[in-house]
């Protein structure tokens, strides 16, 4: 009886161990790097890789839940990164080849996707927060002193797609800022900024809203605020010192701003349903 009990205990232990197996790996080929991985749950995967050009970097990954994946690839000096995942089936990838870069992703929920690439510059930052299920964030940034910060609260909100080749925010140049806030379900936003000192602020509260912004030049600014459902906003700016503002309340409104040149100012405010202004 004692032998049977020992055998049964051993079998149950091995089954439990196989089910709870997490994977973690750290590769460091530079100097003065710090890496930390903490995992609690089942079937999580975490990896931190730094090549011979990666020095004085600090990166931390924390996973609590099941089937989460976090990866970081570091190819430059003096960078910091944080990846926090709670829930299940979340995916976070950070690829940094920019000196003095900082990137952070926080995911709480299930099936969220975040993909961040920073390269060819220095001193830029990315902050991504996802609270809910199946939200998507893709960011590609190059240049100097650029900032991207976004938070997604709800389900199936999108900034880009869950494919590495189609990021939702693309920034190049210097001192550009993109801020995005989405609360609700199935909202989408894309931003493409190139140049200097361009700034974009997008706020979406409701369901099924979309905002698309393209800026090139310098000192251009735009604000998109949408409260309701199924609203759409489009902004295209090229030149310098242009200002665009779209505010839409209620549902099914469409607004478009197209500016080229310098020192232009356009404001669109819509409240009601099914209004189109171009």
Coordinates of C-alpha atoms in Angstrom, one line a residue, residues 139-242:
X139 CA 4.5 50.9 -32.5
X140 CA 7.5 51.7 -34.6
X141 CA 9.7 54.6 -33.6
X142 CA 13.0 56.1 -34.8
X143 CA 14.7 59.4 -34.2
X144 CA 15.3 61.4 -31.0
X145 CA 13.3 62.4 -28.0
X146 CA 10.0 61.0 -29.3
X147 CA 7.2 59.8 -27.1
X148 CA 4.3 57.4 -27.6
X149 CA 1.9 56.7 -24.7
X150 CA -1.4 54.9 -25.0
X151 CA -4.0 53.1 -22.9
X152 CA -6.7 50.8 -24.1
X153 CA -9.6 49.9 -21.8
X154 CA -12.2 47.4 -23.0
X155 CA -12.1 44.8 -25.7
X156 CA -10.9 44.5 -29.3
X157 CA -9.5 48.1 -29.5
X158 CA -6.8 48.5 -32.1
X159 CA -3.8 50.7 -32.7
X160 CA -2.4 48.7 -35.7
X161 CA -2.9 45.0 -36.3
X162 CA -1.6 41.9 -34.5
X163 CA 1.0 41.5 -37.3
X164 CA 4.5 42.9 -36.9
X165 CA 4.5 44.5 -40.4
X166 CA 1.5 46.8 -39.7
X167 CA 2.1 49.0 -36.7
X168 CA -0.6 51.6 -35.7
X169 CA 1.9 54.3 -34.7
X170 CA 4.9 55.2 -36.8
X171 CA 7.1 58.1 -35.6
X172 CA 10.3 59.4 -37.1
X173 CA 12.2 62.7 -36.5
X174 CA 12.6 64.5 -33.3
X175 CA 10.5 65.7 -30.3
X176 CA 7.3 64.2 -31.7
X177 CA 4.5 63.1 -29.3
X178 CA 1.6 60.8 -29.7
X179 CA -1.0 60.2 -26.9
X180 CA -3.9 57.8 -27.4
X181 CA -6.6 56.8 -25.0
X182 CA -9.4 54.3 -25.9
X183 CA -12.2 53.2 -23.7
X184 CA -14.9 50.9 -25.0
X185 CA -14.9 48.2 -27.6
X186 CA -13.6 47.9 -31.2
X187 CA -12.2 51.4 -31.4
X188 CA -9.2 52.0 -33.8
X189 CA -6.5 54.6 -34.3
X190 CA -3.5 55.0 -36.5
X191 CA -0.9 57.8 -36.4
X192 CA 2.0 58.4 -38.8
X193 CA 4.2 61.4 -37.8
X194 CA 7.5 62.5 -39.4
X195 CA 9.4 65.7 -38.8
X196 CA 9.9 67.8 -35.7
X197 CA 7.8 68.8 -32.8
X198 CA 4.6 67.4 -34.1
X199 CA 1.9 66.4 -31.5
X200 CA -1.2 64.2 -31.8
X201 CA -3.8 63.6 -29.1
X202 CA -6.6 61.0 -29.7
X203 CA -9.3 60.3 -27.2
X204 CA -12.1 57.8 -28.0
X205 CA -14.9 56.9 -25.6
X206 CA -17.5 54.5 -26.9
X207 CA -17.6 51.7 -29.4
X208 CA -16.5 51.4 -33.0
X209 CA -14.8 54.8 -33.4
X210 CA -11.9 55.3 -35.7
X211 CA -9.2 58.0 -36.1
X212 CA -6.5 58.2 -38.6
X213 CA -3.8 60.9 -38.5
X214 CA -0.9 61.6 -40.9
X215 CA 1.5 64.5 -40.1
X216 CA 4.7 65.6 -41.7
X217 CA 6.7 68.8 -41.2
X218 CA 7.2 70.7 -38.0
X219 CA 5.2 72.1 -35.1
X220 CA 1.9 70.7 -36.3
X221 CA -0.7 69.8 -33.7
X222 CA -4.0 68.0 -33.8
X223 CA -6.6 66.8 -31.4
X224 CA -9.3 64.2 -32.0
X225 CA -12.0 63.6 -29.4
X226 CA -14.8 61.2 -30.1
X227 CA -17.6 60.3 -27.6
X228 CA -20.2 57.9 -28.9
X229 CA -20.2 55.1 -31.4
X230 CA -19.1 54.5 -35.0
X231 CA -17.6 58.0 -35.5
X232 CA -14.7 58.5 -37.9
X233 CA -12.0 61.2 -38.0
X234 CA -9.3 61.8 -40.6
X235 CA -6.5 64.4 -40.3
X236 CA -3.7 65.0 -42.9
X237 CA -1.2 67.8 -42.2
X238 CA 1.9 68.8 -44.0
X239 CA 4.0 71.9 -43.5
X240 CA 4.5 73.8 -40.3
X241 CA 2.6 75.4 -37.4
X242 CA -0.8 73.9 -38.5

